GROMACS .gro file of C-alpha atoms in nm:
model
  228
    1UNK     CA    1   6.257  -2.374  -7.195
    2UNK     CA    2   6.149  -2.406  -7.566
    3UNK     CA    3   6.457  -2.169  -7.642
    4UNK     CA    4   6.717  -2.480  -7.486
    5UNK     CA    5   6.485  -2.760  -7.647
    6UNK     CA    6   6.530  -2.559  -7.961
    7UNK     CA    7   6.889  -2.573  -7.948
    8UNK     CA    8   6.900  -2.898  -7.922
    9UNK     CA    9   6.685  -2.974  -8.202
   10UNK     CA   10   6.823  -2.811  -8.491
   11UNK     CA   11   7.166  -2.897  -8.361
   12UNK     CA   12   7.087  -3.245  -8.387
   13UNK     CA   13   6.891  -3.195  -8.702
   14UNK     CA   14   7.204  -3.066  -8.864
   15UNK     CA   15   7.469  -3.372  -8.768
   16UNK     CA   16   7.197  -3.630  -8.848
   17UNK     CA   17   7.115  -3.469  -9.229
   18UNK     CA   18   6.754  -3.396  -9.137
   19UNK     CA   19   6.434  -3.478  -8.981
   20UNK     CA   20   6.375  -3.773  -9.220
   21UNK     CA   21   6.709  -3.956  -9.083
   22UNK     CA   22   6.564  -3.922  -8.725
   23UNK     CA   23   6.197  -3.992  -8.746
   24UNK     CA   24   6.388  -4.311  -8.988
   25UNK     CA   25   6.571  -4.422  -8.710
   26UNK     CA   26   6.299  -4.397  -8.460
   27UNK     CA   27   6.080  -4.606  -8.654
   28UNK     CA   28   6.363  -4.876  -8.666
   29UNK     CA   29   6.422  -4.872  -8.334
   30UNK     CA   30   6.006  -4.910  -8.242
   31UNK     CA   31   5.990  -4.534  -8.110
   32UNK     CA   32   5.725  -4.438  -8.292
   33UNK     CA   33   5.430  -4.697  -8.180
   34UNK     CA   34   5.153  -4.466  -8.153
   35UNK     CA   35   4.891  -4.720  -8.187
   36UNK     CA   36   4.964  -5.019  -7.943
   37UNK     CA   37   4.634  -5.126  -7.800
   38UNK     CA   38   4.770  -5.349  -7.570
   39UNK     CA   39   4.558  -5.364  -7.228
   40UNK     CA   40   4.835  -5.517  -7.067
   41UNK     CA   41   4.871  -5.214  -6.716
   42UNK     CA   42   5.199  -5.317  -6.672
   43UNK     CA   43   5.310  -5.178  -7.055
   44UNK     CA   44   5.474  -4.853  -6.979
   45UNK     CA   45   5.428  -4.704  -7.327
   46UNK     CA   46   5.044  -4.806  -7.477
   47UNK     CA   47   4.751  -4.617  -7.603
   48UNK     CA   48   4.554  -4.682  -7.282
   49UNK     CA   49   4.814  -4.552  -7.074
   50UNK     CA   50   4.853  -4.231  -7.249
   51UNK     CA   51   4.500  -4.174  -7.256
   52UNK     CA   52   4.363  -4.294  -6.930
   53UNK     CA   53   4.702  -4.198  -6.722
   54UNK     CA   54   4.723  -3.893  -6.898
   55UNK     CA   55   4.385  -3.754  -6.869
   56UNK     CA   56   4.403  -3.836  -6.472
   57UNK     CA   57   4.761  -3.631  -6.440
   58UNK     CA   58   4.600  -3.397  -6.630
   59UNK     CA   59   4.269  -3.376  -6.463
   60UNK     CA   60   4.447  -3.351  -6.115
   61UNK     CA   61   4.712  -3.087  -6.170
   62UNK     CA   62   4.469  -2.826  -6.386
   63UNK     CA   63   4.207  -2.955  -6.160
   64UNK     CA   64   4.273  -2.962  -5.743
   65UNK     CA   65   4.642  -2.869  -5.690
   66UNK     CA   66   4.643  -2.541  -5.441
   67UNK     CA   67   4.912  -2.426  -5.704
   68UNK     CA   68   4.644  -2.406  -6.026
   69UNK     CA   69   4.355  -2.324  -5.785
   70UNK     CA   70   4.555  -1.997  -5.638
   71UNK     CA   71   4.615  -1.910  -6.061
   72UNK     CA   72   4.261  -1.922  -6.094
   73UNK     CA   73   4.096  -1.696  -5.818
   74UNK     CA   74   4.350  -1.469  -5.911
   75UNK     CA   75   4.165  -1.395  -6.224
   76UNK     CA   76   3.899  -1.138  -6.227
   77UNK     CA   77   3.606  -1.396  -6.380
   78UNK     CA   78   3.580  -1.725  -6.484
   79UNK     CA   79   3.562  -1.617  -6.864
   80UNK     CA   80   3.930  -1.466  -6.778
   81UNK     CA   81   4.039  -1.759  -6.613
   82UNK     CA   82   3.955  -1.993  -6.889
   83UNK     CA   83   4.130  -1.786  -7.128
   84UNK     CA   84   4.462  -1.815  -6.922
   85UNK     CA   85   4.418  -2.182  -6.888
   86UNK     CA   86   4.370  -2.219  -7.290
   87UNK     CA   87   4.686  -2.000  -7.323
   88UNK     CA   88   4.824  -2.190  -7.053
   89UNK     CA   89   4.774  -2.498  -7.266
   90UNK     CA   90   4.963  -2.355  -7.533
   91UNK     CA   91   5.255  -2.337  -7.380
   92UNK     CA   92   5.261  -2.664  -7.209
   93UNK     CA   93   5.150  -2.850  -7.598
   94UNK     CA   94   5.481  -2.658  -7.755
   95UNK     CA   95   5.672  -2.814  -7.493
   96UNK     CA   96   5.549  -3.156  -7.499
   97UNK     CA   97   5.619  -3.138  -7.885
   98UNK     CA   98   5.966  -3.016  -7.768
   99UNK     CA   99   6.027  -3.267  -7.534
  100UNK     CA  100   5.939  -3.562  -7.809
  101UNK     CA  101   6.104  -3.421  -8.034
  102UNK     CA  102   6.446  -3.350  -7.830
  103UNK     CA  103   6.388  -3.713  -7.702
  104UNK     CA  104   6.393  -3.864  -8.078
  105UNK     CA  105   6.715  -3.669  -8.132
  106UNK     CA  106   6.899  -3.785  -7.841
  107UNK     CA  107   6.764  -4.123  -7.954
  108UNK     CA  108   6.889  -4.106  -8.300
  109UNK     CA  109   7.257  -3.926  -8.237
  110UNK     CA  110   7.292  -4.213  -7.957
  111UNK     CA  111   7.121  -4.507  -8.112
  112UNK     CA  112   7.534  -4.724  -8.203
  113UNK     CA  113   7.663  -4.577  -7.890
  114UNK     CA  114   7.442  -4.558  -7.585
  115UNK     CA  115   7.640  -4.348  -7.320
  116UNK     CA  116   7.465  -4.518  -7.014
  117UNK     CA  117   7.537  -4.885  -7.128
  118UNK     CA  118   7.903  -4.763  -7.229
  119UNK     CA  119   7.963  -4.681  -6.911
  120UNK     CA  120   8.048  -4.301  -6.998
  121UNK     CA  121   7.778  -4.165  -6.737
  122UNK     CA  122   7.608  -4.298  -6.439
  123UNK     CA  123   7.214  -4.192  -6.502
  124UNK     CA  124   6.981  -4.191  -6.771
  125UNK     CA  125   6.926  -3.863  -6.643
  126UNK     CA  126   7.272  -3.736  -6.785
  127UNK     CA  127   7.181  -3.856  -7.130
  128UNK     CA  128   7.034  -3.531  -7.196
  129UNK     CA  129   7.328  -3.346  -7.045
  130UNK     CA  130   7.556  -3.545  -7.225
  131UNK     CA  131   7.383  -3.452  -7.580
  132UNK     CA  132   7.428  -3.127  -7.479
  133UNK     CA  133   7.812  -3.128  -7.398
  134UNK     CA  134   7.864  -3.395  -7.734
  135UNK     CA  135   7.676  -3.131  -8.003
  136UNK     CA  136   7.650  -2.788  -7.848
  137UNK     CA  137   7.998  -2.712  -7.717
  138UNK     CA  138   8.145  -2.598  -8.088
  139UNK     CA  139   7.841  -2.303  -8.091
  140UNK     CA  140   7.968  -2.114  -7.832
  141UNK     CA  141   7.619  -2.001  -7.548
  142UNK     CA  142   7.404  -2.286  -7.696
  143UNK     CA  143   7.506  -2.482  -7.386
  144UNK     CA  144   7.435  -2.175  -7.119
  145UNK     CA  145   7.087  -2.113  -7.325
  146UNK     CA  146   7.021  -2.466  -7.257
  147UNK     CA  147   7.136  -2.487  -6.912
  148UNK     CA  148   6.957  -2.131  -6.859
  149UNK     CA  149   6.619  -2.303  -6.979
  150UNK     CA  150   6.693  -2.591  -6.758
  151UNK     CA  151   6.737  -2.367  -6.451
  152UNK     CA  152   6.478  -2.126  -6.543
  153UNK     CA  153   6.206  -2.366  -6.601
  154UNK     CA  154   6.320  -2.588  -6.203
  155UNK     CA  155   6.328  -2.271  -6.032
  156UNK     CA  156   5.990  -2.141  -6.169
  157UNK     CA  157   5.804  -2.471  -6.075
  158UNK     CA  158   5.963  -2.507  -5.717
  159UNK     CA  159   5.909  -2.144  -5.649
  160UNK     CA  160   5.499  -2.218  -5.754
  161UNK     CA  161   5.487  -2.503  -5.558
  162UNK     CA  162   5.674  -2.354  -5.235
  163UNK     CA  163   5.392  -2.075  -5.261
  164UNK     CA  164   5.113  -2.311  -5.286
  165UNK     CA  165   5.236  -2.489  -4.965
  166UNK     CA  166   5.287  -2.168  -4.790
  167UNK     CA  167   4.917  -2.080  -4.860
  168UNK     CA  168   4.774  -2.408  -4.774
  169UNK     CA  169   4.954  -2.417  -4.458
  170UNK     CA  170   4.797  -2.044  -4.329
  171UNK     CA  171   4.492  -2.146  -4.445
  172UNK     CA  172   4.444  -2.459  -4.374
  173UNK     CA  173   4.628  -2.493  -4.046
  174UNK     CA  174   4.648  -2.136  -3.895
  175UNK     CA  175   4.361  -1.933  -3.971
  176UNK     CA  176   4.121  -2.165  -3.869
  177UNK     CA  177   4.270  -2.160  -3.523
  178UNK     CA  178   4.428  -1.818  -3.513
  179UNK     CA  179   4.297  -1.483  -3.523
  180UNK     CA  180   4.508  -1.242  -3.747
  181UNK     CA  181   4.460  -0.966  -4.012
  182UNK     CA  182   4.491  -1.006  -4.340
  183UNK     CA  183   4.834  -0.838  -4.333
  184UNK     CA  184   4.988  -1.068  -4.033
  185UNK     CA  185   4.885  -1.363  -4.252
  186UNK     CA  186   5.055  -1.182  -4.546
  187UNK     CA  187   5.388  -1.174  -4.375
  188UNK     CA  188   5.359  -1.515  -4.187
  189UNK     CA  189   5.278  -1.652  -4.573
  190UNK     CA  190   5.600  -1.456  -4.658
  191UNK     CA  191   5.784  -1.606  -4.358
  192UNK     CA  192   5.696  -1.977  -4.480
  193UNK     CA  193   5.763  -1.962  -4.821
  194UNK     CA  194   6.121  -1.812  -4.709
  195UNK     CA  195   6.182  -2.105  -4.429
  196UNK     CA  196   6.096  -2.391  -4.700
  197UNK     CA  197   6.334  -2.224  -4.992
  198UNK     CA  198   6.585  -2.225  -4.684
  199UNK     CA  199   6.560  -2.589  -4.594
  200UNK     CA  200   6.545  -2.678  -4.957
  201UNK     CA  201   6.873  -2.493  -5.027
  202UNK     CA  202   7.011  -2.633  -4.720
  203UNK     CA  203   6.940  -2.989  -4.824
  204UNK     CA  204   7.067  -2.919  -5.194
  205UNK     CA  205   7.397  -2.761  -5.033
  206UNK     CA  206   7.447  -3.071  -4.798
  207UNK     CA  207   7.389  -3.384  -5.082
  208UNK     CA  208   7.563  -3.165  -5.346
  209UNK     CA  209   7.238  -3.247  -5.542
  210UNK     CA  210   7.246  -3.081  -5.921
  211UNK     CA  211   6.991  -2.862  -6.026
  212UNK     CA  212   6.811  -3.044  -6.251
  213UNK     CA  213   6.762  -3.363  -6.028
  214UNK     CA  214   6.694  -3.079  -5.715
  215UNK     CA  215   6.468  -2.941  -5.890
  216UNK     CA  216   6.266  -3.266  -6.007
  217UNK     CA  217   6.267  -3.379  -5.595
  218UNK     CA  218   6.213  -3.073  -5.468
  219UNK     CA  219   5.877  -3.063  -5.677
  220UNK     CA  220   5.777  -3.449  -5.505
  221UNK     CA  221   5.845  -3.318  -5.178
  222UNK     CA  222   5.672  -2.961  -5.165
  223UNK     CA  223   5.358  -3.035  -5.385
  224UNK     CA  224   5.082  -2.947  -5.174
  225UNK     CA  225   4.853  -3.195  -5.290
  226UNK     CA  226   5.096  -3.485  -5.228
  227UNK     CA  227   5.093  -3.339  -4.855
  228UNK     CA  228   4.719  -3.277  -4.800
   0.00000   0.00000   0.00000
């Protein structure tokens, strides 16, 4: 994922002359509030929500969700798990910078011509699409590395979460009330995860949903700890 964010980026960085013309027209445009202390809850964008909302996101998917508890047994200690969870954090920091950064981009290359409001694309959710297709198409594979990350990353989180319901399900639902060996379970565990990534590929086939909007649903609907 950082690979396609990185694209993006330093494409943008390029057409716009540098970092200083986008963090310039961010600030004009009042992207770059950091320090709005409004206690107002229904302000989308304040300190309080970034703090308080994102310390309870955080504190329930590292937390409870079946899908971070399974990553954590499967360590050999608790020293070991902690180290993959620091690690872990890593990763999802670089991203986050990624994400803002690739957000301030769009923001600037698009701030006299907003594609939405023009009419040129029917979601906010194409904007980032769009970039893509405006900047990237002259460097020919800069837009199949991006829509490789895109993929990559969807795929990897539905596939997590599809396990973690799979595992809930035998052992919250049938091995309380079923006797089986460990290896029956194995296979019935098997058998679910392969009968959800069915029906989800059987609803993406029927709406003709993309993959990046599949991929985003799919991860509401098969989170275990939305279903518990």
């Amino acid at each position: 994922m950082l690979s396609g964010f990185l694209a993006v980026i330093i494409k943008a960085v390029i057409i716009q002359g540098g970092f200083s013309v986008i963090f310039s027209d961010a600030q004009q445009g009042g992207r770059l509030n950091f320090w709005d202390f409004d206690v107002n809850p229904l302000r989308r964008h304040t300190f309080w929500t970034f703090v308080i909302g994102g310390t309870s996101i955080c504190s329930a998917v590292y937390g409870v969700t079946p899908t971070a508890v399974q990553r954590y047994i499967a360590c050999r200690s608790v020293t070991q798990a902690r180290l993959a969870l620091y690690i872990n954090l890593l990763g999802i920091w670089a991203c986050f910078v990624c994400i803002v950064f690739a957000g301030l981009s769009l923001y600037s290359v698009y701030k006299d011509c907003d594609p939405w409001t023009a009419g040129l694309i029917s979601s906010p959710d194409q904007l980032m699409p769009n970039l893509v297709t405006d900047i990237l198409t002259v460097n020919p594979g800069l837009p199949g590395l991006f829509l490789a990350a895109v993929y990559s990353g969807s795929l990897s989180t539905v596939s997590s979460l599809i396990n973690g319901l799979a595992a809930v399900t035998v052992e919250d639902l049938i091995k309380p009330y079923f006797r089986r060996s460990d290896r029956q379970l194995l296979v019935i565990s098997k058998a679910l995860s392969e009968s959800v990534a069915f029906l989800l590929w059987a609803r993406l086939h029927r709406h003709g949903r993309t993959g990046i909007g599949f991929g985003r649903d799919a991860a509401g609907r098969t989170d275990p700890s939305r279903l518990s």
